[in-house]
CSV table of C-alpha atoms in Angstrom, one decimal:
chain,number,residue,atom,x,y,z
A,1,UNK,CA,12.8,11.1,24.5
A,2,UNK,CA,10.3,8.1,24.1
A,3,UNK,CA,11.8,5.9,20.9
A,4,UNK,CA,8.5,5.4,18.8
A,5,UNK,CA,7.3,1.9,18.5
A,6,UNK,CA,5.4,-0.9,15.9
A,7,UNK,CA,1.5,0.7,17.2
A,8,UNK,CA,2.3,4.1,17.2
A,9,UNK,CA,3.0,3.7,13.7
A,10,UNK,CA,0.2,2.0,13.1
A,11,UNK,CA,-2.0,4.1,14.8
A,12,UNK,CA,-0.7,7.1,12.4
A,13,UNK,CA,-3.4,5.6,9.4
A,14,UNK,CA,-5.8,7.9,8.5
A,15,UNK,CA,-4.2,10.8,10.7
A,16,UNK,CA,-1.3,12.2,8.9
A,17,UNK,CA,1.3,10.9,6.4
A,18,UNK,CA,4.6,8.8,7.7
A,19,UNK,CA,7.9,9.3,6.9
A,20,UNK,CA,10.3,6.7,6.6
A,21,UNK,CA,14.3,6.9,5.4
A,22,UNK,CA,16.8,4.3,4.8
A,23,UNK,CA,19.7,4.6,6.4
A,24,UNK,CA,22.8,2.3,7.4
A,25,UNK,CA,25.2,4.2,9.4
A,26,UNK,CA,25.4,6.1,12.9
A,27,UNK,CA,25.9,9.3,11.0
A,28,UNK,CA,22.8,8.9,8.5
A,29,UNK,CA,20.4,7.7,11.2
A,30,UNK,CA,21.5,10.6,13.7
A,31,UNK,CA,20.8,12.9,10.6
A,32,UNK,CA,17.0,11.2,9.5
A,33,UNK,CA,16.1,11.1,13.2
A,34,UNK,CA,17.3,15.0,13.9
A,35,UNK,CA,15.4,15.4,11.0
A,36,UNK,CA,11.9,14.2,12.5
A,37,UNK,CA,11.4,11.1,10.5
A,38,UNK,CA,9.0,8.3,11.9
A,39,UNK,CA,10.8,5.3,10.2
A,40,UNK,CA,14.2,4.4,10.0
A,41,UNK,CA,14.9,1.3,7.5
A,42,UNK,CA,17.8,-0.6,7.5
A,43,UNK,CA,17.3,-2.0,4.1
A,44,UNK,CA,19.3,-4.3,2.2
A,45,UNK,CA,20.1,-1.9,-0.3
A,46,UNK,CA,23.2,-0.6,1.6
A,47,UNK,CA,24.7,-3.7,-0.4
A,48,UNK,CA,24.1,-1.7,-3.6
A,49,UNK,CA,24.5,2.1,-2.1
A,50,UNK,CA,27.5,1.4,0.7
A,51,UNK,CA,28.9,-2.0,-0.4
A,52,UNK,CA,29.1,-1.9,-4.4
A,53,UNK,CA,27.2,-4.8,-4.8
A,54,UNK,CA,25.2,-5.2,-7.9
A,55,UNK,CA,22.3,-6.0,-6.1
A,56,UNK,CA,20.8,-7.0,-2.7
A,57,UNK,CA,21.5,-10.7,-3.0
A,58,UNK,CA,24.9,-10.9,-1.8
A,59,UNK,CA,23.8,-9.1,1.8
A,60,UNK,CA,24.5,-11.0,4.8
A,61,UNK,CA,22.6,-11.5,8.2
A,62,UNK,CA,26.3,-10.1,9.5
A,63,UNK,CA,26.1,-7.1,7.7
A,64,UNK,CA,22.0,-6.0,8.5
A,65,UNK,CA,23.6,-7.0,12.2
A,66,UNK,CA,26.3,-4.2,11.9
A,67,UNK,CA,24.6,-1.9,10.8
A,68,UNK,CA,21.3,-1.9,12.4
A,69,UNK,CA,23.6,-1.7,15.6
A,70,UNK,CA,25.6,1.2,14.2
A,71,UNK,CA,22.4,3.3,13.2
A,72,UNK,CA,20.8,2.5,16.3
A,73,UNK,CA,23.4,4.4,18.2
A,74,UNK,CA,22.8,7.5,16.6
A,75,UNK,CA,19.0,7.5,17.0
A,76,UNK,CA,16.6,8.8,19.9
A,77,UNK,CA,13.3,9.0,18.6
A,78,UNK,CA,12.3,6.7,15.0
A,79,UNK,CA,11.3,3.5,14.8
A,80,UNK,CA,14.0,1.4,13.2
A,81,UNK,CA,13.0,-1.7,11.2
A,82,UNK,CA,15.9,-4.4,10.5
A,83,UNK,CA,15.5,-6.0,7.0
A,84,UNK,CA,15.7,-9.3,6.4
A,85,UNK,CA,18.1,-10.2,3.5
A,86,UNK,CA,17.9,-12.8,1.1
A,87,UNK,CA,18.3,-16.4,2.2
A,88,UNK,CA,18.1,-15.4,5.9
A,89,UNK,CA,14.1,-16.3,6.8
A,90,UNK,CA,13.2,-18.2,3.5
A,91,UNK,CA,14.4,-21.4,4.0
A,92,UNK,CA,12.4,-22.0,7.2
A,93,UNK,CA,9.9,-20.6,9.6
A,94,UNK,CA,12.6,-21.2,12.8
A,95,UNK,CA,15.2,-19.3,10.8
A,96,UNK,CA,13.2,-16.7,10.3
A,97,UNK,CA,11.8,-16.6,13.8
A,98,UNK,CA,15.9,-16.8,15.1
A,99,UNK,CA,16.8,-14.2,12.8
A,100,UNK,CA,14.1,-11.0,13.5
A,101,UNK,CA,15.1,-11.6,17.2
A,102,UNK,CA,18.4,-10.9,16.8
A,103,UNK,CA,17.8,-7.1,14.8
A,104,UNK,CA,16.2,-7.0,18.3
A,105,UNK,CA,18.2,-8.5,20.8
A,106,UNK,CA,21.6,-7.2,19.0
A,107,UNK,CA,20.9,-3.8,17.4
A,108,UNK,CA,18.5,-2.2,18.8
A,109,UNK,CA,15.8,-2.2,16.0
A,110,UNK,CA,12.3,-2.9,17.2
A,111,UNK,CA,10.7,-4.3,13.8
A,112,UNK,CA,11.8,-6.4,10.9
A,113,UNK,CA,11.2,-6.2,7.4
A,114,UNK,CA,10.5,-9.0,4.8
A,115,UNK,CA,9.8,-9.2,1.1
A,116,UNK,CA,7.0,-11.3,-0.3
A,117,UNK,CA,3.4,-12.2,0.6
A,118,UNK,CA,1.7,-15.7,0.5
A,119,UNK,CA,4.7,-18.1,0.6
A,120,UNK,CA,5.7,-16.1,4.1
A,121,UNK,CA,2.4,-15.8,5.9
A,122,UNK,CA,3.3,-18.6,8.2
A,123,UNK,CA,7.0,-17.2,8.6
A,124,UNK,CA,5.1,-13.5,9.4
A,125,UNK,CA,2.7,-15.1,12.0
A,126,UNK,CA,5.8,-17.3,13.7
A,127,UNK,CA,7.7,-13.8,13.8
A,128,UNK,CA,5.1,-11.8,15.1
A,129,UNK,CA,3.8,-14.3,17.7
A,130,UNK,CA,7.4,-14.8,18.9
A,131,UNK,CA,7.5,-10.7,20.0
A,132,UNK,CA,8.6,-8.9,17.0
A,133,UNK,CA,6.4,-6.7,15.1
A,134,UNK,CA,6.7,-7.2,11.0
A,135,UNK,CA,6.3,-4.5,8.7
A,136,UNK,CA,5.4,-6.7,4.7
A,137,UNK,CA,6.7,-5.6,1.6
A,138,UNK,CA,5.4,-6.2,-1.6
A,139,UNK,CA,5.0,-5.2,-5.2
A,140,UNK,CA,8.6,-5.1,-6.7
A,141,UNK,CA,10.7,-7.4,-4.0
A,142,UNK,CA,14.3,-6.9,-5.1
A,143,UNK,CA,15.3,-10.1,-3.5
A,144,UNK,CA,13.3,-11.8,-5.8
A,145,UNK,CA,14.7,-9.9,-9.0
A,146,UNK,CA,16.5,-13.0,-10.4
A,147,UNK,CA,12.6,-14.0,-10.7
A,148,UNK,CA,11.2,-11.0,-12.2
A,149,UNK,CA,13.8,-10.9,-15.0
A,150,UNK,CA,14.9,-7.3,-13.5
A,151,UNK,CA,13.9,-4.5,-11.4
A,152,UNK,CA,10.3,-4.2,-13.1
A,153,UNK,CA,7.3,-2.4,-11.8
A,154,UNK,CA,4.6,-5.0,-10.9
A,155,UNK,CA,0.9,-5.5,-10.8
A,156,UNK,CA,0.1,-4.1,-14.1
A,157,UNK,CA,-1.9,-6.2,-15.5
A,158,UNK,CA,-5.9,-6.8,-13.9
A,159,UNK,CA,-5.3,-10.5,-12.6
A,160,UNK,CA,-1.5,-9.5,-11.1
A,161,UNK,CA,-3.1,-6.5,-9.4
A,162,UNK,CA,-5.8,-8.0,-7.8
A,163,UNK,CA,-3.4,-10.6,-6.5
A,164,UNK,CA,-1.6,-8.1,-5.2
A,165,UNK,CA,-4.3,-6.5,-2.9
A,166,UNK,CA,-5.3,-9.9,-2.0
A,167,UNK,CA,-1.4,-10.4,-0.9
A,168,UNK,CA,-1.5,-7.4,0.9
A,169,UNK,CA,-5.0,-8.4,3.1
A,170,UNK,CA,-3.2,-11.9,4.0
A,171,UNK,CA,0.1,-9.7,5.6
A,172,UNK,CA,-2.5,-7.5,7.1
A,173,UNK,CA,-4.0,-10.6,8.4
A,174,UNK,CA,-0.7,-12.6,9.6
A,175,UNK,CA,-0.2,-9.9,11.7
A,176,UNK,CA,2.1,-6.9,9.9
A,177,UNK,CA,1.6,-3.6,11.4
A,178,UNK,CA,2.3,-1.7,8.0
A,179,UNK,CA,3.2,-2.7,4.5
A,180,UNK,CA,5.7,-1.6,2.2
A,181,UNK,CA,4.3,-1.3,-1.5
A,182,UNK,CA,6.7,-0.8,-4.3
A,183,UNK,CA,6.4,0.1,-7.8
A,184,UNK,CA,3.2,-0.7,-8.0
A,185,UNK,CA,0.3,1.4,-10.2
A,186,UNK,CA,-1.0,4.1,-8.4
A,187,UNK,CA,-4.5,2.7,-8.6
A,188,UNK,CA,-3.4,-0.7,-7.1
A,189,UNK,CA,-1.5,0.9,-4.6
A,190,UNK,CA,-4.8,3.7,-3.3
A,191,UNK,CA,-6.7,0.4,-3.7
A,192,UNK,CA,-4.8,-1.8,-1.0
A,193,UNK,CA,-4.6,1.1,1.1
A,194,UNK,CA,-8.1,1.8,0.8
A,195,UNK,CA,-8.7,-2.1,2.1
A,196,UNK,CA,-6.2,-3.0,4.6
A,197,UNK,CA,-6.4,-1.2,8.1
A,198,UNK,CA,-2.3,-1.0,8.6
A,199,UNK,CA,-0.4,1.7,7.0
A,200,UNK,CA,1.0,1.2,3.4
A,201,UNK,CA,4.3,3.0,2.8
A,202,UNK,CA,4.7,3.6,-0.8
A,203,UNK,CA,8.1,3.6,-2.9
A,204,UNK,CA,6.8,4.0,-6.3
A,205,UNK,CA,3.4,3.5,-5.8
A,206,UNK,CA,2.2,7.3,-5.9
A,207,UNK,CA,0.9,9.4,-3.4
A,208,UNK,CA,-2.4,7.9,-2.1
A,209,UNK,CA,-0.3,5.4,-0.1
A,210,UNK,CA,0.0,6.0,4.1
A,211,UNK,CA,3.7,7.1,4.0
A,212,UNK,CA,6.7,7.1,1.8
A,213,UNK,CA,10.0,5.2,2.0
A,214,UNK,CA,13.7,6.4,0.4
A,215,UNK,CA,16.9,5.9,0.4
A,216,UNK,CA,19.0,8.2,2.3
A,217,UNK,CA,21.6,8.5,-0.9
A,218,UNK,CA,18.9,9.0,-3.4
A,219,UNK,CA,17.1,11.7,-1.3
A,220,UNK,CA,20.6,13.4,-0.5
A,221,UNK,CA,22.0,12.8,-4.5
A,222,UNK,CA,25.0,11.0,-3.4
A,223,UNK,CA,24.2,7.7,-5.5
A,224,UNK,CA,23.9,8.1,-9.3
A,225,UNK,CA,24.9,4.4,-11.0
A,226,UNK,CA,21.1,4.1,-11.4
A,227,UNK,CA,18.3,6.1,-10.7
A,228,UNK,CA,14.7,4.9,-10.8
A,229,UNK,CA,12.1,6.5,-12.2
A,230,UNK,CA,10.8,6.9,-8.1
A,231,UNK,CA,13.5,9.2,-7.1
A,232,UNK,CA,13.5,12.5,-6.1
A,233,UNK,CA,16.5,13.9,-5.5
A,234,UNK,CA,16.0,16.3,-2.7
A,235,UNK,CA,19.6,17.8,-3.1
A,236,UNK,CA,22.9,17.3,-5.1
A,237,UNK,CA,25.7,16.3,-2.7
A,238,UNK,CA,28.1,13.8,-4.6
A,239,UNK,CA,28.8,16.3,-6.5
A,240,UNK,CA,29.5,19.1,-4.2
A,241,UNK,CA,31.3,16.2,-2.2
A,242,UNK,CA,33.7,15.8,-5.1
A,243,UNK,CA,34.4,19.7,-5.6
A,244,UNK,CA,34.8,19.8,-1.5
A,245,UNK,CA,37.6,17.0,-2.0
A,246,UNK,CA,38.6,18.4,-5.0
A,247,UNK,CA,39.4,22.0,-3.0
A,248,UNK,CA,41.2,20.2,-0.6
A,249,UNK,CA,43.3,17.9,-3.1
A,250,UNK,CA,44.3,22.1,-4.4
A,251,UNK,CA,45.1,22.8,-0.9
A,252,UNK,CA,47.5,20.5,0.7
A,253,UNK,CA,49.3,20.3,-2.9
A,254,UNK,CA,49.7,24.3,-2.9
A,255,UNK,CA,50.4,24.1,1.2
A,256,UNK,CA,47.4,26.2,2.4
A,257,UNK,CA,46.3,23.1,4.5
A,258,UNK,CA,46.8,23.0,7.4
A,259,UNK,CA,47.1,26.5,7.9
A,260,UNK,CA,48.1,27.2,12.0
A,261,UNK,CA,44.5,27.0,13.1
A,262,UNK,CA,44.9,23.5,12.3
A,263,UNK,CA,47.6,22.5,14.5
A,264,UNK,CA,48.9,22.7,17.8
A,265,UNK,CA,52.8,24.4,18.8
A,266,UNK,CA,54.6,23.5,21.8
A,267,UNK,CA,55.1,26.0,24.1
A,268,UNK,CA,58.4,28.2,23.7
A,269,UNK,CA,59.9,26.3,27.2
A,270,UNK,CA,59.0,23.0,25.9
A,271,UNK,CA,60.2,23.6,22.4
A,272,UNK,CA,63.0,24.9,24.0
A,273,UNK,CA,63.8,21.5,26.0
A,274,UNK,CA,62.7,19.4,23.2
A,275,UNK,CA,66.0,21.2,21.0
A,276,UNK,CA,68.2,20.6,24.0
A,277,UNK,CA,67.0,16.8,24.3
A,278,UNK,CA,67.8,15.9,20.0
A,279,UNK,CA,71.1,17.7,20.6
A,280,UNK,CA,72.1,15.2,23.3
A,281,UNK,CA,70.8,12.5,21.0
A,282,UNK,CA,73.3,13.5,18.5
Protein backbone atom coordinates (compact mmCIF):
# COMPACT_ATOMS: atom_id res chain seq x y z
CA UNK A 1 0.00 0.00 0.00
CA UNK A 2 1.61 3.34 -1.24
CA UNK A 3 2.37 5.48 2.30
CA UNK A 4 0.85 8.99 1.39
CA UNK A 5 3.28 11.73 1.14
CA UNK A 6 3.87 15.91 1.76
CA UNK A 7 2.12 16.68 -2.11
CA UNK A 8 -0.50 14.40 -1.97
CA UNK A 9 -1.65 16.20 0.90
CA UNK A 10 -1.31 19.20 -0.63
CA UNK A 11 -2.83 18.45 -3.57
CA UNK A 12 -6.13 17.46 -1.42
CA UNK A 13 -7.05 21.66 -1.28
CA UNK A 14 -10.07 22.41 -2.77
CA UNK A 15 -10.94 18.58 -3.44
CA UNK A 16 -12.22 17.06 -0.30
CA UNK A 17 -11.59 17.64 3.47
CA UNK A 18 -8.31 16.01 5.33
CA UNK A 19 -8.24 14.19 8.26
CA UNK A 20 -5.60 14.29 10.55
CA UNK A 21 -5.19 12.39 14.29
CA UNK A 22 -2.63 12.59 16.85
CA UNK A 23 -1.27 9.71 17.89
CA UNK A 24 1.88 8.46 19.83
CA UNK A 25 1.92 4.81 20.08
CA UNK A 26 2.13 1.65 17.70
CA UNK A 27 -1.35 0.71 18.81
CA UNK A 28 -3.07 4.26 18.21
CA UNK A 29 -1.36 4.83 14.88
CA UNK A 30 -2.35 1.11 13.62
CA UNK A 31 -5.94 2.19 14.81
CA UNK A 32 -6.06 6.08 13.02
CA UNK A 33 -4.42 4.52 9.92
CA UNK A 34 -7.04 1.31 9.86
CA UNK A 35 -9.31 3.94 10.21
CA UNK A 36 -8.56 5.82 6.81
CA UNK A 37 -7.08 8.97 8.20
CA UNK A 38 -4.68 11.18 5.86
CA UNK A 39 -2.48 12.57 8.75
CA UNK A 40 -0.92 11.15 11.54
CA UNK A 41 0.63 13.81 14.10
CA UNK A 42 3.02 12.99 16.47
CA UNK A 43 2.49 16.06 18.53
CA UNK A 44 4.00 17.16 21.63
CA UNK A 45 1.02 16.86 23.51
CA UNK A 46 1.65 13.14 24.38
CA UNK A 47 3.70 14.99 27.26
CA UNK A 48 0.38 16.16 28.62
CA UNK A 49 -1.96 13.02 27.36
CA UNK A 50 0.76 9.88 27.86
CA UNK A 51 3.42 11.51 30.10
CA UNK A 52 1.55 13.65 32.89
CA UNK A 53 3.27 16.60 32.10
CA UNK A 54 1.49 19.85 32.79
CA UNK A 55 2.21 21.06 29.51
CA UNK A 56 4.35 20.54 26.36
CA UNK A 57 7.52 22.23 27.54
CA UNK A 58 9.13 19.58 29.28
CA UNK A 59 9.02 17.15 25.87
CA UNK A 60 12.28 16.03 24.66
CA UNK A 61 13.82 15.52 21.00
CA UNK A 62 14.29 11.72 22.78
CA UNK A 63 10.78 11.30 23.39
CA UNK A 64 9.17 12.76 19.71
CA UNK A 65 12.25 10.17 18.56
CA UNK A 66 10.49 7.12 20.36
CA UNK A 67 7.50 7.63 19.51
CA UNK A 68 7.41 8.69 16.04
CA UNK A 69 9.36 5.32 15.64
CA UNK A 70 6.84 3.35 17.55
CA UNK A 71 3.82 4.81 15.60
CA UNK A 72 5.45 4.41 12.46
CA UNK A 73 5.51 0.66 12.91
CA UNK A 74 1.95 0.32 13.15
CA UNK A 75 1.08 2.47 10.02
CA UNK A 76 0.78 1.50 6.17
CA UNK A 77 -0.86 4.21 4.52
CA UNK A 78 -0.94 8.15 6.48
CA UNK A 79 1.33 10.57 6.30
CA UNK A 80 3.09 10.97 9.65
CA UNK A 81 4.38 14.40 10.71
CA UNK A 82 7.09 14.45 13.62
CA UNK A 83 6.69 17.59 15.84
CA UNK A 84 9.20 19.56 16.83
CA UNK A 85 9.22 20.25 20.63
CA UNK A 86 10.17 23.19 22.38
CA UNK A 87 13.79 24.26 22.48
CA UNK A 88 14.70 21.65 19.75
CA UNK A 89 14.76 24.09 16.30
CA UNK A 90 14.51 27.56 18.13
CA UNK A 91 17.81 28.26 19.10
CA UNK A 92 19.32 27.95 15.61
CA UNK A 93 18.59 27.37 11.99
CA UNK A 94 21.33 24.13 11.92
CA UNK A 95 19.52 22.72 14.95
CA UNK A 96 16.58 22.83 13.46
CA UNK A 97 17.76 21.58 10.10
CA UNK A 98 19.64 18.45 12.23
CA UNK A 99 16.59 17.81 14.12
CA UNK A 100 13.56 17.42 11.19
CA UNK A 101 16.15 14.88 9.58
CA UNK A 102 16.24 12.76 12.18
CA UNK A 103 11.95 12.29 12.53
CA UNK A 104 13.11 11.09 9.04
CA UNK A 105 16.06 9.23 9.07
CA UNK A 106 15.13 7.53 12.59
CA UNK A 107 11.32 7.09 12.67
CA UNK A 108 9.94 6.87 9.78
CA UNK A 109 7.90 10.21 9.63
CA UNK A 110 8.09 11.99 6.31
CA UNK A 111 7.15 15.67 7.61
CA UNK A 112 7.86 17.79 10.61
CA UNK A 113 5.87 20.11 12.42
CA UNK A 114 6.76 23.59 13.96
CA UNK A 115 4.92 26.27 15.92
CA UNK A 116 5.34 29.87 15.09
CA UNK A 117 5.45 32.12 11.95
CA UNK A 118 7.85 35.05 11.21
CA UNK A 119 10.76 34.37 13.71
CA UNK A 120 11.04 30.74 11.91
CA UNK A 121 10.71 31.51 8.23
CA UNK A 122 14.38 31.12 7.73
CA UNK A 123 14.46 27.88 10.04
CA UNK A 124 11.21 26.62 7.56
CA UNK A 125 13.16 27.41 4.34
CA UNK A 126 16.62 25.79 5.78
CA UNK A 127 14.29 22.63 6.71
CA UNK A 128 12.53 22.42 3.55
CA UNK A 129 15.51 22.99 1.26
CA UNK A 130 17.50 20.41 3.21
CA UNK A 131 14.59 17.56 1.99
CA UNK A 132 11.95 17.61 4.51
CA UNK A 133 8.66 18.91 3.84
CA UNK A 134 7.21 21.35 6.92
CA UNK A 135 3.69 21.51 7.75
CA UNK A 136 3.41 25.53 10.03
CA UNK A 137 1.30 25.94 12.88
CA UNK A 138 -0.03 28.97 14.07
CA UNK A 139 -2.67 30.75 15.99
CA UNK A 140 -2.49 29.33 19.63
CA UNK A 141 1.25 27.74 19.73
CA UNK A 142 1.33 25.86 23.06
CA UNK A 143 5.06 26.03 23.14
CA UNK A 144 4.78 29.53 23.47
CA UNK A 145 2.04 29.42 26.36
CA UNK A 146 4.49 30.86 29.01
CA UNK A 147 4.15 33.90 26.46
CA UNK A 148 0.50 34.08 26.02
CA UNK A 149 -0.27 34.05 29.72
CA UNK A 150 -2.23 30.55 29.13
CA UNK A 151 -3.83 28.50 26.59
CA UNK A 152 -5.85 31.49 25.03
CA UNK A 153 -7.57 31.69 21.72
CA UNK A 154 -5.71 34.19 19.46
CA UNK A 155 -6.26 36.62 16.68
CA UNK A 156 -9.20 38.35 18.15
CA UNK A 157 -8.67 41.48 17.80
CA UNK A 158 -8.46 43.34 13.89
CA UNK A 159 -4.64 44.18 14.02
CA UNK A 160 -3.72 40.42 15.68
CA UNK A 161 -5.85 38.87 12.96
CA UNK A 162 -4.58 40.39 10.15
CA UNK A 163 -1.13 39.55 11.40
CA UNK A 164 -2.08 36.34 11.48
CA UNK A 165 -3.05 35.80 7.84
CA UNK A 166 -0.08 37.71 6.93
CA UNK A 167 2.00 34.92 9.15
CA UNK A 168 0.24 32.33 7.50
CA UNK A 169 1.21 33.77 3.59
CA UNK A 170 5.02 34.00 4.86
CA UNK A 171 4.86 29.83 5.88
CA UNK A 172 3.08 29.45 2.69
CA UNK A 173 5.80 31.27 1.10
CA UNK A 174 8.97 29.59 3.10
CA UNK A 175 7.85 26.60 1.61
CA UNK A 176 5.16 24.67 4.19
CA UNK A 177 2.96 22.33 2.40
CA UNK A 178 -0.01 22.87 4.88
CA UNK A 179 -0.59 24.86 7.93
CA UNK A 180 -2.00 24.11 11.20
CA UNK A 181 -4.39 26.88 12.51
CA UNK A 182 -5.50 26.77 16.10
CA UNK A 183 -7.95 28.54 18.06
CA UNK A 184 -8.28 31.01 15.92
CA UNK A 185 -11.87 32.98 14.94
CA UNK A 186 -13.60 31.32 12.45
CA UNK A 187 -13.53 34.37 10.18
CA UNK A 188 -9.68 34.53 10.45
CA UNK A 189 -9.29 31.09 10.03
CA UNK A 190 -11.93 30.88 6.37
CA UNK A 191 -9.87 34.08 5.60
CA UNK A 192 -6.17 32.51 5.58
CA UNK A 193 -7.60 29.59 3.85
CA UNK A 194 -9.28 31.50 1.42
CA UNK A 195 -5.53 33.27 0.70
CA UNK A 196 -2.93 30.79 0.96
CA UNK A 197 -2.83 27.91 -1.72
CA UNK A 198 -1.66 24.94 0.94
CA UNK A 199 -4.10 23.32 3.08
CA UNK A 200 -5.04 24.80 6.55
CA UNK A 201 -5.93 22.17 9.11
CA UNK A 202 -8.02 23.62 11.69
CA UNK A 203 -8.06 22.82 15.61
CA UNK A 204 -10.43 25.33 16.89
CA UNK A 205 -10.74 27.40 14.05
CA UNK A 206 -14.25 26.18 12.76
CA UNK A 207 -15.13 24.42 9.80
CA UNK A 208 -14.17 26.43 6.75
CA UNK A 209 -10.55 25.38 7.26
CA UNK A 210 -8.95 22.38 4.71
CA UNK A 211 -8.95 19.62 7.33
CA UNK A 212 -9.23 19.07 11.00
CA UNK A 213 -6.58 17.89 13.57
CA UNK A 214 -7.33 15.91 17.21
CA UNK A 215 -6.06 14.20 19.64
CA UNK A 216 -6.46 10.66 19.63
CA UNK A 217 -7.52 10.66 23.59
CA UNK A 218 -9.91 13.54 23.26
CA UNK A 219 -11.65 11.99 20.13
CA UNK A 220 -11.68 8.44 21.97
CA UNK A 221 -12.70 10.23 25.71
CA UNK A 222 -9.92 8.74 27.47
CA UNK A 223 -8.33 12.20 28.69
CA UNK A 224 -10.61 14.36 30.86
CA UNK A 225 -7.99 16.73 33.25
CA UNK A 226 -9.03 19.43 30.81
CA UNK A 227 -11.13 19.71 27.98
CA UNK A 228 -11.13 22.62 25.55
CA UNK A 229 -13.84 24.18 24.34
CA UNK A 230 -12.65 22.41 20.59
CA UNK A 231 -13.27 18.93 21.59
CA UNK A 232 -15.60 16.56 20.47
CA UNK A 233 -15.62 13.63 22.21
CA UNK A 234 -16.40 11.03 19.60
CA UNK A 235 -16.88 8.23 22.33
CA UNK A 236 -16.50 7.62 26.19
CA UNK A 237 -13.77 5.05 26.75
CA UNK A 238 -11.91 6.02 30.20
CA UNK A 239 -14.78 5.37 31.58
CA UNK A 240 -15.79 2.09 30.15
CA UNK A 241 -11.91 1.34 30.62
CA UNK A 242 -12.36 1.78 34.30
CA UNK A 243 -15.55 -0.44 34.67
CA UNK A 244 -13.65 -3.13 32.26
CA UNK A 245 -10.80 -3.01 35.05
CA UNK A 246 -13.04 -2.67 37.58
CA UNK A 247 -14.90 -6.21 36.40
CA UNK A 248 -11.77 -7.77 36.26
CA UNK A 249 -10.51 -6.43 39.86
CA UNK A 250 -14.31 -8.43 40.85
CA UNK A 251 -12.99 -11.39 39.11
CA UNK A 252 -9.70 -12.55 40.08
CA UNK A 253 -10.76 -11.50 43.84
CA UNK A 254 -13.98 -13.86 43.58
CA UNK A 255 -11.64 -16.57 41.43
CA UNK A 256 -13.65 -16.51 38.12
CA UNK A 257 -10.33 -15.46 36.36
CA UNK A 258 -8.71 -17.35 34.82
CA UNK A 259 -11.36 -19.72 34.20
CA UNK A 260 -9.76 -23.09 32.23
CA UNK A 261 -10.02 -21.38 28.79
CA UNK A 262 -7.34 -19.27 30.07
CA UNK A 263 -4.68 -21.73 30.80
CA UNK A 264 -2.96 -24.50 29.53
CA UNK A 265 -2.81 -28.43 31.57
CA UNK A 266 -0.17 -30.78 30.98
CA UNK A 267 -1.03 -33.71 29.52
CA UNK A 268 -2.12 -36.69 32.01
CA UNK A 269 1.54 -38.62 31.01
CA UNK A 270 3.38 -35.62 31.63
CA UNK A 271 1.56 -34.67 34.72
CA UNK A 272 2.02 -38.03 35.60
CA UNK A 273 6.00 -37.83 35.29
CA UNK A 274 6.17 -34.38 36.61
CA UNK A 275 4.50 -36.10 40.24
CA UNK A 276 6.98 -38.85 40.02
CA UNK A 277 10.07 -36.30 39.44
CA UNK A 278 8.94 -33.80 42.99
CA UNK A 279 8.59 -37.15 44.85
CA UNK A 280 12.22 -37.97 44.11
CA UNK A 281 13.03 -34.42 45.04
CA UNK A 282 11.71 -35.01 48.33
Amino acid sequence: MKKLTAPDIAALKGQRKISMVTAYDYPSGQIVDAAGVDMILVGDSLGMVVLGYEDTLSVTMDDMLHHAAAVSRGVEKALIVGDLPFMSYQPSVQMAVENAGKFLSCTGARAVKLEGGFPFLEHVRAIVDSGVPVQGHIGLTPQHVARFGGFKAQGKNARSASALVDEALALEEAGCFSIVLEAVPHEVAQEITRRVSVPTIGIGAGPDTDGQVLVYHDILGLFDRFVPKFVKKFAQLRGESIEAVKHYIAEVGNGSFPAECNFSKMEAGELKQFKALLQDKE
